[in-house]
Amino acid sequence: MKNKLTVILPLKERPEFTKIWLENNYNEYYEYIIADGSHSEKNKEIFLNFKKKNIKYLRFKPDTNYRDYYKKMYDCSLLVKTDFVIQSDNDDYLNYQGISKIINTLIKKNRNVGSGYISHIIKKKNLFRHINFTNNIDYYIKNSKKEIFENFFNNYTPLFYSVCSTKIFNKIYYNIVRSDVHFLSNFEYLFSLLAIKYGDITKVNTNHYIRLINTFDNSNLEYKKNKIIKKDYEIDFLKIKKNIFTNKRNYPKDFINQISIKTFNRGNNSKKKTYLFNFFALFLKKIFHPYLKINTLRAYLYFYTKLL
């Protein structure tokens, strides 16, 4: 049977996470493209010792800025031979039952972007606990594109980890590369805006993607360093606006100011919300969401989201 899905895994250092990702996410029934933009050879060594027919390992020049990352992802999108594609970080986990359900729904409804509920989890030794889900994408489905764009930052839910048709995925990254943005660290905004612009989105009651949230990410350091060059960010914001809204009459009011506020305040807001607002909620959820092994957690989330 022909594989329907390709998983694109972009890498930049963190080989310890790559090993864990392979142990927990590799499946012989899917295709994989590994986009390695690391400076070191450690990730390369992992795949030299883990050769599979359905894994295509590609060594790119080291990612020195986000433009390099976008170009790398676009180049990979041109190599995808399956009908559908999803991108993954190397510290996260895929729920293939949920992904299969989304693919079947996309085929049945003739849609090209599908998302279920994305779970946030924490890890303790070799066990995992579900904390919460990202907001669902109902707002993107129930409203017109004009209304979505005008209220995008008040109703933002990432589509970055959606299952996409290969054609749409390629088109999104083609436009990201064409936008020529250099410093936009929160590029999930740009991907989501383009998915809304070009995609035909559907929601599926399932869990397809699991994000580990208690992990250290070097990109946070890069973000703090790049935050100094705010003018360069604002140039990127103008490029995004030009790419998304080709008709000037469709420009959302105050778009540049809203994306600037979201980008430069994201660290402060999330930290305050996590440690103050959610403290008691996390305590209560220990009762309902115990620590589980990853495969047990996958099954639990798959059946749990059927009830939502």
PDB file of N, CA, C and O in Angstrom, residues 13-69:
ATOM      1  N   GLU A  13      21.106  21.019  15.842  1.00  0.00           N
ATOM      2  CA  GLU A  13      21.730  20.510  17.071  1.00  0.00           C
ATOM      3  C   GLU A  13      20.747  19.597  17.833  1.00  0.00           C
ATOM      4  O   GLU A  13      19.975  18.898  17.240  1.00  0.00           O
ATOM      5  N   ARG A  14      20.850  19.571  19.144  1.00  0.00           N
ATOM      6  CA  ARG A  14      20.025  18.762  20.063  1.00  0.00           C
ATOM      7  C   ARG A  14      19.958  17.281  19.653  1.00  0.00           C
ATOM      8  O   ARG A  14      18.869  16.705  19.541  1.00  0.00           O
ATOM      9  N   PRO A  15      21.099  16.625  19.430  1.00  0.00           N
ATOM     10  CA  PRO A  15      21.079  15.215  19.020  1.00  0.00           C
ATOM     11  C   PRO A  15      20.452  14.290  20.057  1.00  0.00           C
ATOM     12  O   PRO A  15      19.919  13.240  19.706  1.00  0.00           O
ATOM     13  N   GLU A  16      20.509  14.674  21.330  1.00  0.00           N
ATOM     14  CA  GLU A  16      19.911  13.831  22.371  1.00  0.00           C
ATOM     15  C   GLU A  16      18.408  13.721  22.173  1.00  0.00           C
ATOM     16  O   GLU A  16      17.807  12.670  22.437  1.00  0.00           O
ATOM     17  N   PHE A  17      17.783  14.789  21.687  1.00  0.00           N
ATOM     18  CA  PHE A  17      16.349  14.737  21.405  1.00  0.00           C
ATOM     19  C   PHE A  17      16.060  13.953  20.130  1.00  0.00           C
ATOM     20  O   PHE A  17      15.028  13.281  20.028  1.00  0.00           O
ATOM     21  N   THR A  18      16.960  14.047  19.162  1.00  0.00           N
ATOM     22  CA  THR A  18      16.774  13.313  17.910  1.00  0.00           C
ATOM     23  C   THR A  18      16.715  11.809  18.159  1.00  0.00           C
ATOM     24  O   THR A  18      15.885  11.098  17.583  1.00  0.00           O
ATOM     25  N   LYS A  19      17.591  11.314  19.023  1.00  0.00           N
ATOM     26  CA  LYS A  19      17.597   9.882  19.352  1.00  0.00           C
ATOM     27  C   LYS A  19      16.263   9.455  19.961  1.00  0.00           C
ATOM     28  O   LYS A  19      15.688   8.430  19.583  1.00  0.00           O
ATOM     29  N   ILE A  20      15.775  10.258  20.900  1.00  0.00           N
ATOM     30  CA  ILE A  20      14.501   9.940  21.557  1.00  0.00           C
ATOM     31  C   ILE A  20      13.361  10.014  20.549  1.00  0.00           C
ATOM     32  O   ILE A  20      12.448   9.176  20.563  1.00  0.00           O
ATOM     33  N   TRP A  21      13.415  11.006  19.661  1.00  0.00           N
ATOM     34  CA  TRP A  21      12.365  11.171  18.656  1.00  0.00           C
ATOM     35  C   TRP A  21      12.279   9.935  17.761  1.00  0.00           C
ATOM     36  O   TRP A  21      11.188   9.417  17.504  1.00  0.00           O
ATOM     37  N   LEU A  22      13.416   9.436  17.314  1.00  0.00           N
ATOM     38  CA  LEU A  22      13.426   8.256  16.452  1.00  0.00           C
ATOM     39  C   LEU A  22      12.887   7.029  17.180  1.00  0.00           C
ATOM     40  O   LEU A  22      12.120   6.241  16.617  1.00  0.00           O
ATOM     41  N   GLU A  23      13.286   6.868  18.420  1.00  0.00           N
ATOM     42  CA  GLU A  23      12.842   5.712  19.201  1.00  0.00           C
ATOM     43  C   GLU A  23      11.320   5.703  19.385  1.00  0.00           C
ATOM     44  O   GLU A  23      10.703   4.639  19.447  1.00  0.00           O
ATOM     45  N   ASN A  24      10.722   6.894  19.432  1.00  0.00           N
ATOM     46  CA  ASN A  24       9.306   7.000  19.776  1.00  0.00           C
ATOM     47  C   ASN A  24       8.388   7.377  18.619  1.00  0.00           C
ATOM     48  O   ASN A  24       7.158   7.301  18.772  1.00  0.00           O
ATOM     49  N   ASN A  25       8.948   7.784  17.479  1.00  0.00           N
ATOM     50  CA  ASN A  25       8.112   8.272  16.382  1.00  0.00           C
ATOM     51  C   ASN A  25       8.303   7.544  15.056  1.00  0.00           C
ATOM     52  O   ASN A  25       7.453   7.682  14.169  1.00  0.00           O
ATOM     53  N   TYR A  26       9.389   6.810  14.914  1.00  0.00           N
ATOM     54  CA  TYR A  26       9.610   6.151  13.628  1.00  0.00           C
ATOM     55  C   TYR A  26       8.565   5.059  13.397  1.00  0.00           C
ATOM     56  O   TYR A  26       8.223   4.287  14.285  1.00  0.00           O
ATOM     57  N   ASN A  27       8.057   5.024  12.144  1.00  0.00           N
ATOM     58  CA  ASN A  27       7.049   4.040  11.755  1.00  0.00           C
ATOM     59  C   ASN A  27       7.320   3.640  10.309  1.00  0.00           C
ATOM     60  O   ASN A  27       7.487   4.501   9.439  1.00  0.00           O
ATOM     61  N   GLU A  28       7.362   2.369  10.046  1.00  0.00           N
ATOM     62  CA  GLU A  28       7.715   1.893   8.710  1.00  0.00           C
ATOM     63  C   GLU A  28       6.674   2.228   7.647  1.00  0.00           C
ATOM     64  O   GLU A  28       6.944   2.142   6.450  1.00  0.00           O
ATOM     65  N   TYR A  29       5.476   2.648   8.068  1.00  0.00           N
ATOM     66  CA  TYR A  29       4.399   2.899   7.114  1.00  0.00           C
ATOM     67  C   TYR A  29       4.329   4.351   6.645  1.00  0.00           C
ATOM     68  O   TYR A  29       3.409   4.728   5.923  1.00  0.00           O
ATOM     69  N   TYR A  30       5.290   5.180   7.057  1.00  0.00           N
ATOM     70  CA  TYR A  30       5.312   6.586   6.643  1.00  0.00           C
ATOM     71  C   TYR A  30       6.686   6.931   6.077  1.00  0.00           C
ATOM     72  O   TYR A  30       7.669   6.222   6.290  1.00  0.00           O
ATOM     73  N   GLU A  31       6.735   8.041   5.355  1.00  0.00           N
ATOM     74  CA  GLU A  31       7.987   8.529   4.789  1.00  0.00           C
ATOM     75  C   GLU A  31       8.540   9.641   5.670  1.00  0.00           C
ATOM     76  O   GLU A  31       7.775  10.392   6.304  1.00  0.00           O
ATOM     77  N   TYR A  32       9.859   9.772   5.681  1.00  0.00           N
ATOM     78  CA  TYR A  32      10.504  10.783   6.514  1.00  0.00           C
ATOM     79  C   TYR A  32      11.572  11.530   5.713  1.00  0.00           C
ATOM     80  O   TYR A  32      12.366  10.916   4.996  1.00  0.00           O
ATOM     81  N   ILE A  33      11.568  12.850   5.862  1.00  0.00           N
ATOM     82  CA  ILE A  33      12.639  13.680   5.319  1.00  0.00           C
ATOM     83  C   ILE A  33      13.265  14.421   6.487  1.00  0.00           C
ATOM     84  O   ILE A  33      12.587  15.158   7.210  1.00  0.00           O
ATOM     85  N   ILE A  34      14.552  14.213   6.677  1.00  0.00           N
ATOM     86  CA  ILE A  34      15.273  14.833   7.786  1.00  0.00           C
ATOM     87  C   ILE A  34      16.065  16.016   7.231  1.00  0.00           C
ATOM     88  O   ILE A  34      16.943  15.839   6.381  1.00  0.00           O
ATOM     89  N   ALA A  35      15.750  17.209   7.707  1.00  0.00           N
ATOM     90  CA  ALA A  35      16.377  18.436   7.210  1.00  0.00           C
ATOM     91  C   ALA A  35      17.342  18.961   8.269  1.00  0.00           C
ATOM     92  O   ALA A  35      16.974  19.727   9.155  1.00  0.00           O
ATOM     93  N   ASP A  36      18.586  18.544   8.174  1.00  0.00           N
ATOM     94  CA  ASP A  36      19.581  18.837   9.209  1.00  0.00           C
ATOM     95  C   ASP A  36      20.345  20.120   8.879  1.00  0.00           C
ATOM     96  O   ASP A  36      21.129  20.164   7.940  1.00  0.00           O
ATOM     97  N   GLY A  37      20.102  21.158   9.687  1.00  0.00           N
ATOM     98  CA  GLY A  37      20.830  22.415   9.535  1.00  0.00           C
ATOM     99  C   GLY A  37      21.750  22.678  10.708  1.00  0.00           C
ATOM    100  O   GLY A  37      21.993  23.827  11.080  1.00  0.00           O
ATOM    101  N   SER A  38      22.300  21.609  11.284  1.00  0.00           N
ATOM    102  CA  SER A  38      23.172  21.728  12.458  1.00  0.00           C
ATOM    103  C   SER A  38      24.580  22.170  12.062  1.00  0.00           C
ATOM    104  O   SER A  38      25.008  22.015  10.925  1.00  0.00           O
ATOM    105  N   HIS A  39      25.290  22.695  13.046  1.00  0.00           N
ATOM    106  CA  HIS A  39      26.712  22.992  12.856  1.00  0.00           C
ATOM    107  C   HIS A  39      27.554  21.735  13.087  1.00  0.00           C
ATOM    108  O   HIS A  39      28.537  21.509  12.384  1.00  0.00           O
ATOM    109  N   SER A  40      27.159  20.929  14.051  1.00  0.00           N
ATOM    110  CA  SER A  40      27.928  19.726  14.374  1.00  0.00           C
ATOM    111  C   SER A  40      27.509  18.555  13.485  1.00  0.00           C
ATOM    112  O   SER A  40      26.540  18.644  12.732  1.00  0.00           O
ATOM    113  N   GLU A  41      28.228  17.452  13.602  1.00  0.00           N
ATOM    114  CA  GLU A  41      27.939  16.245  12.825  1.00  0.00           C
ATOM    115  C   GLU A  41      27.177  15.193  13.639  1.00  0.00           C
ATOM    116  O   GLU A  41      26.959  14.081  13.156  1.00  0.00           O
ATOM    117  N   LYS A  42      26.745  15.557  14.849  1.00  0.00           N
ATOM    118  CA  LYS A  42      26.180  14.549  15.751  1.00  0.00           C
ATOM    119  C   LYS A  42      24.853  13.987  15.250  1.00  0.00           C
ATOM    120  O   LYS A  42      24.588  12.791  15.375  1.00  0.00           O
ATOM    121  N   ASN A  43      24.001  14.849  14.700  1.00  0.00           N
ATOM    122  CA  ASN A  43      22.740  14.346  14.144  1.00  0.00           C
ATOM    123  C   ASN A  43      22.984  13.466  12.923  1.00  0.00           C
ATOM    124  O   ASN A  43      22.316  12.452  12.722  1.00  0.00           O
ATOM    125  N   LYS A  44      23.959  13.837  12.123  1.00  0.00           N
ATOM    126  CA  LYS A  44      24.317  13.042  10.946  1.00  0.00           C
ATOM    127  C   LYS A  44      24.757  11.640  11.357  1.00  0.00           C
ATOM    128  O   LYS A  44      24.376  10.640  10.726  1.00  0.00           O
ATOM    129  N   GLU A  45      25.542  11.558  12.416  1.00  0.00           N
ATOM    130  CA  GLU A  45      26.020  10.266  12.898  1.00  0.00           C
ATOM    131  C   GLU A  45      24.862   9.367  13.330  1.00  0.00           C
ATOM    132  O   GLU A  45      24.904   8.145  13.136  1.00  0.00           O
ATOM    133  N   ILE A  46      23.838   9.969  13.918  1.00  0.00           N
ATOM    134  CA  ILE A  46      22.668   9.196  14.346  1.00  0.00           C
ATOM    135  C   ILE A  46      22.035   8.496  13.151  1.00  0.00           C
ATOM    136  O   ILE A  46      21.690   7.307  13.206  1.00  0.00           O
ATOM    137  N   PHE A  47      21.884   9.213  12.033  1.00  0.00           N
ATOM    138  CA  PHE A  47      21.198   8.641  10.870  1.00  0.00           C
ATOM    139  C   PHE A  47      22.112   7.738  10.041  1.00  0.00           C
ATOM    140  O   PHE A  47      21.614   6.884   9.301  1.00  0.00           O
ATOM    141  N   LEU A  48      23.398   7.884  10.198  1.00  0.00           N
ATOM    142  CA  LEU A  48      24.307   6.917   9.579  1.00  0.00           C
ATOM    143  C   LEU A  48      24.147   5.547  10.227  1.00  0.00           C
ATOM    144  O   LEU A  48      24.365   4.514   9.592  1.00  0.00           O
ATOM    145  N   ASN A  49      23.764   5.557  11.495  1.00  0.00           N
ATOM    146  CA  ASN A  49      23.559   4.306  12.236  1.00  0.00           C
ATOM    147  C   ASN A  49      22.091   3.888  12.297  1.00  0.00           C
ATOM    148  O   ASN A  49      21.739   2.919  12.976  1.00  0.00           O
ATOM    149  N   PHE A  50      21.225   4.645  11.598  1.00  0.00           N
ATOM    150  CA  PHE A  50      19.796   4.333  11.603  1.00  0.00           C
ATOM    151  C   PHE A  50      19.265   4.501  10.170  1.00  0.00           C
ATOM    152  O   PHE A  50      18.450   5.359   9.879  1.00  0.00           O
ATOM    153  N   LYS A  51      19.754   3.663   9.295  1.00  0.00           N
ATOM    154  CA  LYS A  51      19.385   3.769   7.883  1.00  0.00           C
ATOM    155  C   LYS A  51      18.134   2.934   7.602  1.00  0.00           C
ATOM    156  O   LYS A  51      18.080   1.746   7.905  1.00  0.00           O
ATOM    157  N   LYS A  52      17.141   3.602   7.013  1.00  0.00           N
ATOM    158  CA  LYS A  52      15.895   2.953   6.636  1.00  0.00           C
ATOM    159  C   LYS A  52      15.505   3.420   5.233  1.00  0.00           C
ATOM    160  O   LYS A  52      15.808   4.544   4.836  1.00  0.00           O
ATOM    161  N   LYS A  53      14.798   2.544   4.509  1.00  0.00           N
ATOM    162  CA  LYS A  53      14.404   2.883   3.142  1.00  0.00           C
ATOM    163  C   LYS A  53      13.457   4.079   3.089  1.00  0.00           C
ATOM    164  O   LYS A  53      13.437   4.812   2.092  1.00  0.00           O
ATOM    165  N   ASN A  54      12.681   4.263   4.136  1.00  0.00           N
ATOM    166  CA  ASN A  54      11.695   5.349   4.123  1.00  0.00           C
ATOM    167  C   ASN A  54      12.194   6.616   4.818  1.00  0.00           C
ATOM    168  O   ASN A  54      11.406   7.520   5.118  1.00  0.00           O
ATOM    169  N   ILE A  55      13.501   6.687   5.088  1.00  0.00           N
ATOM    170  CA  ILE A  55      14.093   7.893   5.675  1.00  0.00           C
ATOM    171  C   ILE A  55      15.080   8.506   4.678  1.00  0.00           C
ATOM    172  O   ILE A  55      16.030   7.850   4.245  1.00  0.00           O
ATOM    173  N   LYS A  56      14.831   9.759   4.320  1.00  0.00           N
ATOM    174  CA  LYS A  56      15.761  10.507   3.467  1.00  0.00           C
ATOM    175  C   LYS A  56      16.440  11.560   4.340  1.00  0.00           C
ATOM    176  O   LYS A  56      15.804  12.538   4.759  1.00  0.00           O
ATOM    177  N   TYR A  57      17.722  11.359   4.612  1.00  0.00           N
ATOM    178  CA  TYR A  57      18.474  12.318   5.424  1.00  0.00           C
ATOM    179  C   TYR A  57      19.172  13.319   4.510  1.00  0.00           C
ATOM    180  O   TYR A  57      19.879  12.936   3.569  1.00  0.00           O
ATOM    181  N   LEU A  58      18.974  14.619   4.794  1.00  0.00           N
ATOM    182  CA  LEU A  58      19.579  15.681   3.991  1.00  0.00           C
ATOM    183  C   LEU A  58      20.376  16.612   4.888  1.00  0.00           C
ATOM    184  O   LEU A  58      19.876  17.095   5.901  1.00  0.00           O
ATOM    185  N   ARG A  59      21.613  16.845   4.495  1.00  0.00           N
ATOM    186  CA  ARG A  59      22.493  17.747   5.252  1.00  0.00           C
ATOM    187  C   ARG A  59      22.507  19.098   4.552  1.00  0.00           C
ATOM    188  O   ARG A  59      22.965  19.240   3.423  1.00  0.00           O
ATOM    189  N   PHE A  60      21.974  20.110   5.240  1.00  0.00           N
ATOM    190  CA  PHE A  60      21.948  21.465   4.706  1.00  0.00           C
ATOM    191  C   PHE A  60      23.065  22.289   5.341  1.00  0.00           C
ATOM    192  O   PHE A  60      23.652  21.882   6.345  1.00  0.00           O
ATOM    193  N   LYS A  61      23.321  23.442   4.758  1.00  0.00           N
ATOM    194  CA  LYS A  61      24.263  24.348   5.411  1.00  0.00           C
ATOM    195  C   LYS A  61      23.656  24.766   6.748  1.00  0.00           C
ATOM    196  O   LYS A  61      22.426  24.795   6.906  1.00  0.00           O
ATOM    197  N   PRO A  62      24.486  25.079   7.741  1.00  0.00           N
ATOM    198  CA  PRO A  62      23.948  25.417   9.065  1.00  0.00           C
ATOM    199  C   PRO A  62      22.969  26.588   9.012  1.00  0.00           C
ATOM    200  O   PRO A  62      23.173  27.558   8.276  1.00  0.00           O
ATOM    201  N   ASP A  63      21.892  26.465   9.794  1.00  0.00           N
ATOM    202  CA  ASP A  63      20.917  27.552   9.888  1.00  0.00           C
ATOM    203  C   ASP A  63      21.548  28.715  10.647  1.00  0.00           C
ATOM    204  O   ASP A  63      21.811  28.609  11.846  1.00  0.00           O
ATOM    205  N   THR A  64      21.769  29.815   9.953  1.00  0.00           N
ATOM    206  CA  THR A  64      22.324  31.000  10.619  1.00  0.00           C
ATOM    207  C   THR A  64      21.252  32.043  10.909  1.00  0.00           C
ATOM    208  O   THR A  64      21.455  32.942  11.714  1.00  0.00           O
ATOM    209  N   ASN A  65      20.122  31.923  10.233  1.00  0.00           N
ATOM    210  CA  ASN A  65      18.984  32.797  10.521  1.00  0.00           C
ATOM    211  C   ASN A  65      17.714  32.071  10.088  1.00  0.00           C
ATOM    212  O   ASN A  65      17.768  30.960   9.556  1.00  0.00           O
ATOM    213  N   TYR A  66      16.587  32.681  10.319  1.00  0.00           N
ATOM    214  CA  TYR A  66      15.322  32.025  10.000  1.00  0.00           C
ATOM    215  C   TYR A  66      15.099  31.889   8.504  1.00  0.00           C
ATOM    216  O   TYR A  66      14.398  30.981   8.059  1.00  0.00           O
ATOM    217  N   ARG A  67      15.705  32.757   7.726  1.00  0.00           N
ATOM    218  CA  ARG A  67      15.590  32.640   6.273  1.00  0.00           C
ATOM    219  C   ARG A  67      16.200  31.324   5.793  1.00  0.00           C
ATOM    220  O   ARG A  67      15.659  30.663   4.895  1.00  0.00           O
ATOM    221  N   ASP A  68      17.315  30.918   6.391  1.00  0.00           N
ATOM    222  CA  ASP A  68      17.923  29.622   6.047  1.00  0.00           C
ATOM    223  C   ASP A  68      16.964  28.477   6.370  1.00  0.00           C
ATOM    224  O   ASP A  68      16.858  27.512   5.612  1.00  0.00           O
ATOM    225  N   TYR A  69      16.290  28.600   7.498  1.00  0.00           N
ATOM    226  CA  TYR A  69      15.332  27.567   7.907  1.00  0.00           C
ATOM    227  C   TYR A  69      14.185  27.474   6.903  1.00  0.00           C
ATOM    228  O   TYR A  69      13.801  26.383   6.475  1.00  0.00           O
TER     229      TYR A  69
END
